[in-house]
Short mmCIF file of C-alpha atoms in Angstrom, two decimals:
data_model
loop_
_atom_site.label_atom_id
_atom_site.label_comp_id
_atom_site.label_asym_id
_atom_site.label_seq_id
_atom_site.Cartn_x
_atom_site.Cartn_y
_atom_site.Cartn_z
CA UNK A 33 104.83 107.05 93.13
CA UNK A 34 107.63 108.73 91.10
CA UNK A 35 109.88 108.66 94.75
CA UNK A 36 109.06 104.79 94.68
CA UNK A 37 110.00 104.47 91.58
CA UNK A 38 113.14 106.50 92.31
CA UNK A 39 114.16 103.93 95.16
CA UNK A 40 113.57 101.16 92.56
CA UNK A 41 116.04 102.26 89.83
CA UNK A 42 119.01 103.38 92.61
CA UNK A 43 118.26 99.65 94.57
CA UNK A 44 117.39 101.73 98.00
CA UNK A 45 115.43 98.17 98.61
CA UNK A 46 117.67 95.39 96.90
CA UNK A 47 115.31 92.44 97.67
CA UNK A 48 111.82 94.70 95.68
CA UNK A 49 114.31 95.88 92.97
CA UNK A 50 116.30 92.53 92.35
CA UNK A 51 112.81 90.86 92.39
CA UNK A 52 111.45 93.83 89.71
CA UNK A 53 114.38 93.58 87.47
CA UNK A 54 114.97 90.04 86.90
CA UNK A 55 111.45 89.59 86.28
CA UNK A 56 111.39 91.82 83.50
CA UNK A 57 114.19 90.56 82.22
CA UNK A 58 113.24 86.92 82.16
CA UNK A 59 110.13 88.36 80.94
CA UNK A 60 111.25 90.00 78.04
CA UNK A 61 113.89 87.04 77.06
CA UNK A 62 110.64 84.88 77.16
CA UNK A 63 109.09 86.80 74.24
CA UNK A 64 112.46 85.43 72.17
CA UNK A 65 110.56 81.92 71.91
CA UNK A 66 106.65 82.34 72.94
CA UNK A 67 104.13 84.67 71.92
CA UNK A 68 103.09 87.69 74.16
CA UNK A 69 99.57 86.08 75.48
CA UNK A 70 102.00 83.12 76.57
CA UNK A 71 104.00 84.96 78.31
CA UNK A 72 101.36 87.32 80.04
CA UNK A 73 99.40 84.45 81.18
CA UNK A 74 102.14 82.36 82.59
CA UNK A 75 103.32 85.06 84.39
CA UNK A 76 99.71 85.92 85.65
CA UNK A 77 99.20 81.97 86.43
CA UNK A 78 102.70 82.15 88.90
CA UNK A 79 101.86 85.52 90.70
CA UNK A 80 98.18 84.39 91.38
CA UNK A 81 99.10 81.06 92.75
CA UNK A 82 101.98 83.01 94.56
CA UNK A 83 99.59 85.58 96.45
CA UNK A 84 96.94 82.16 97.19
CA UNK A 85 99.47 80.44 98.50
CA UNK A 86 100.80 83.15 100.65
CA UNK A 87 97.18 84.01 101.78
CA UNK A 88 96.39 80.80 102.44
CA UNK A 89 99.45 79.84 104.78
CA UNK A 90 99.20 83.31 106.69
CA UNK A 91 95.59 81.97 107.24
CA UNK A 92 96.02 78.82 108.58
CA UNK A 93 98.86 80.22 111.01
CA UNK A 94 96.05 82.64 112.27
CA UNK A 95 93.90 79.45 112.50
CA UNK A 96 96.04 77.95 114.90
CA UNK A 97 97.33 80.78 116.57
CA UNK A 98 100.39 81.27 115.46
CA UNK A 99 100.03 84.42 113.69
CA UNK A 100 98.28 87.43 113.93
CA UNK A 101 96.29 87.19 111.03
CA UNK A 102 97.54 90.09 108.99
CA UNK A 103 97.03 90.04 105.27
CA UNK A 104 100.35 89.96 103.50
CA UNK A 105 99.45 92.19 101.02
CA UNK A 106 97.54 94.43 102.98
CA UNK A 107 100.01 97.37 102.11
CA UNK A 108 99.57 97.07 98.36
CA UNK A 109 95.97 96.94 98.77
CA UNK A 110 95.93 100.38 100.74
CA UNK A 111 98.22 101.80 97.86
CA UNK A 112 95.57 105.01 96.94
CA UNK A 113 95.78 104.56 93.02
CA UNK A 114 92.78 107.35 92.66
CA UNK A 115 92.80 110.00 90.57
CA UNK A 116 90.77 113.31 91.25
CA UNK A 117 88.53 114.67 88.75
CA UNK A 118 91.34 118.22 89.04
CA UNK A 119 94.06 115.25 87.85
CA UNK A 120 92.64 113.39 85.76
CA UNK A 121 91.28 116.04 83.74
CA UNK A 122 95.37 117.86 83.73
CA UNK A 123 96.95 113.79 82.78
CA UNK A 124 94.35 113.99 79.71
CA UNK A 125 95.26 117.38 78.81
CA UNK A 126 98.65 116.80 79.39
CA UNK A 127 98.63 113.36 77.12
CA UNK A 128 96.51 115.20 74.72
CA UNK A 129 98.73 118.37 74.61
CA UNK A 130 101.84 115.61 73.73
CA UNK A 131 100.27 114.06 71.09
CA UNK A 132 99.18 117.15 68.83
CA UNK A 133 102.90 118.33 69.43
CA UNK A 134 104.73 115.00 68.49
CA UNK A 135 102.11 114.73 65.44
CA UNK A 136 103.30 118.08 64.38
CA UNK A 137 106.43 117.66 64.28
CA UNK A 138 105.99 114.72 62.80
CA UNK A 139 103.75 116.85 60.32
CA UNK A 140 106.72 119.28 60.12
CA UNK A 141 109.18 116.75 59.06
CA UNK A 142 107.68 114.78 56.13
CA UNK A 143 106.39 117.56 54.67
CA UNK A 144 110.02 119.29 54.39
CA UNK A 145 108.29 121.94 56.86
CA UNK A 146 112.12 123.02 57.39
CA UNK A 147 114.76 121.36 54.98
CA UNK A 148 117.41 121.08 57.15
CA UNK A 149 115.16 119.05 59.86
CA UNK A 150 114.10 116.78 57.58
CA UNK A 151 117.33 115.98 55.99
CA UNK A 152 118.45 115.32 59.49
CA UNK A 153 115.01 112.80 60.01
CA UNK A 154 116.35 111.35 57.01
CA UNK A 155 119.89 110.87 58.07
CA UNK A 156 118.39 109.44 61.04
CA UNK A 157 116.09 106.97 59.43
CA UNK A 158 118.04 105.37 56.90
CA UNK A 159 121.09 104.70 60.36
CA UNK A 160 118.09 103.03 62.33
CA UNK A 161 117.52 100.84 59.01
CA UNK A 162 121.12 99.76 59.92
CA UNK A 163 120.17 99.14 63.65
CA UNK A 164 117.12 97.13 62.80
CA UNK A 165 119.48 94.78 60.59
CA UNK A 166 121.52 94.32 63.90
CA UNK A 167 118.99 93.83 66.17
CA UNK A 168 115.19 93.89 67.02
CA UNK A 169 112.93 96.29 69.15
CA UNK A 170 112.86 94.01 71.67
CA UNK A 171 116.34 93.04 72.10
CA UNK A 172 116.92 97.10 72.53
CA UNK A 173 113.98 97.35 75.06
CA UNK A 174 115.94 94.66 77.32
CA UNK A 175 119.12 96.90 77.07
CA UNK A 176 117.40 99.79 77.88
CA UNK A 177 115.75 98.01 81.09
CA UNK A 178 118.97 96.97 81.98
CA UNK A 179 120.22 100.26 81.40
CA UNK A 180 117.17 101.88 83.53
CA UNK A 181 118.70 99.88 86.15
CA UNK A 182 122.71 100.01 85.82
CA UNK A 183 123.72 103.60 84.62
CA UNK A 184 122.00 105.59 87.32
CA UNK A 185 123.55 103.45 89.94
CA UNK A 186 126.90 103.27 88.04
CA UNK A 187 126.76 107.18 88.19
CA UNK A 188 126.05 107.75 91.57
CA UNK A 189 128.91 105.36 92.49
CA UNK A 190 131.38 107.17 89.95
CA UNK A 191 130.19 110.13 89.84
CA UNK A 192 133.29 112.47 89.58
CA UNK A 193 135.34 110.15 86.79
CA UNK A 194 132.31 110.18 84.94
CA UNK A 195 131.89 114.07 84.88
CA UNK A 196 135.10 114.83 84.18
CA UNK A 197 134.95 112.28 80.92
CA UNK A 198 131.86 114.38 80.20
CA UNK A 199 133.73 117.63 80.39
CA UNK A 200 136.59 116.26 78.34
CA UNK A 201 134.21 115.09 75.58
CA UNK A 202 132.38 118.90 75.31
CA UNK A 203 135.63 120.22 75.45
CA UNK A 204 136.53 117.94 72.44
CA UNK A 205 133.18 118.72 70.57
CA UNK A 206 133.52 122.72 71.08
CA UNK A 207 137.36 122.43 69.41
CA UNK A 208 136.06 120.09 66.31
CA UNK A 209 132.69 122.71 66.06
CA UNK A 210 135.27 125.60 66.26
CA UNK A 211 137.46 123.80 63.45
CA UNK A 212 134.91 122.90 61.44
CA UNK A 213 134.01 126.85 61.81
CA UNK A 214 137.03 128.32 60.88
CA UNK A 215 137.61 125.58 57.64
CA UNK A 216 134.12 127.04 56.65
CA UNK A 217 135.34 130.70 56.84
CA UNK A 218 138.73 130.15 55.04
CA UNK A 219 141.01 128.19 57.22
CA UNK A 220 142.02 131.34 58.88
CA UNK A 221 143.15 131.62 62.67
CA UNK A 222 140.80 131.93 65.31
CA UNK A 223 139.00 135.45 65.88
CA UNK A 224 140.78 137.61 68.43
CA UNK A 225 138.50 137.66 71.40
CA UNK A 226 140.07 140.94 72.61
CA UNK A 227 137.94 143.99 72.16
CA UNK A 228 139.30 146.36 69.24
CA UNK A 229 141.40 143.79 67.93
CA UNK A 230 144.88 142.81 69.54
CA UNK A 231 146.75 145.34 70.99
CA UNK A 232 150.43 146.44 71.33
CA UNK A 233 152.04 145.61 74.67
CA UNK A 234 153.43 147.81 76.80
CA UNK A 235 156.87 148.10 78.19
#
């Protein structure tokens, strides 16, 4: 599943992944002027009389023998979505160990369990009130599917330029922490990294 999924985001199959993304899309643009069940039904209403359709014609061309009767979906209905009683039981655990951890830190940070955390939450929630004035949840969920399927691709494609922009913005943040360092400790210059101090050269 997750190696599917891979193939999906990097367009290894352009006709599945074209047909993935632009349904989401229009999907999600959808929910701009009709309500969810709309939506959810309409869309279930097209795929169902899609997959009829399709079953339908590949039987009649068995019918008069001039196919070989193969369901067209055959391959999705092999798809093995089981789960083992091992997995199922390490998914709940899993989901259940997440939730106690996000609900304590939650916990953690409203109830000032570390001041400096929760000024930071704070800092955090009143620039997302900012956000929300821009722009709605779902307009940001249709970026971030677009996103899902643009940046890795863009990556892989400019992979070196977009590396060494990475290492030119570290290098940029580790100078402004260091400055920000040294204002705190005085303005003086920068520590001498040589051990003992500096050192007289020799002639």
């Amino acid at each position: 599943m997750t190696s599917k999924v891979v193939d999906l985001i990097y367009w290894k199959d352009m006709e599945r992944t074209g047909m993935m993304f632009t349904g989401l899309v229009v999907g999600l643009l959808a929910l701009f002027q009709l309500s969810i069940i709309t939506v959810v039904s309409t869309l279930s209403l097209a795929i169902i009389c899609f997959t009829i359709s399709a079953r339908i014609y590949y039987k009649l061309l068995h019918v008069l023998q001039l196919g070989d009767g193969v369901h067209p979906f055959q391959s999705y209905l092999d798809l093995d979505i089981s789960l083992s009683g091992e997995e199922a039981q390490h998914y709940v655990q899993r989901a259940i160990v997440m939730s106690c951890s996000a609900v304590d830190t939650l916990r953690n940070l409203i109830f000032v369990g570390n001041l400096f955390n929760s000024l930071k939450f704070l800092l955090l929630m009143y620039l997302v009130t900012f956000l929300g004035n821009l722009c709605n949840g779902l307009t940001l969920l249709i970026i971030g599917v677009i996103a899902v399927f643009s940046v890795p691709l863009f990556y892989t494609r400019h992979q070196d330029k977009v590396d060494s922009c990475y290492v030119a913005v570290l290098a940029r943040i580790d100078n402004m922490k260091d400055f920000l360092h040294r204002l705190a400790q005085g303005g003086g210059p920068p520590p001498d990294p040589t051990p003992g101090g500096a050192k007289p050269k020799a002639y």
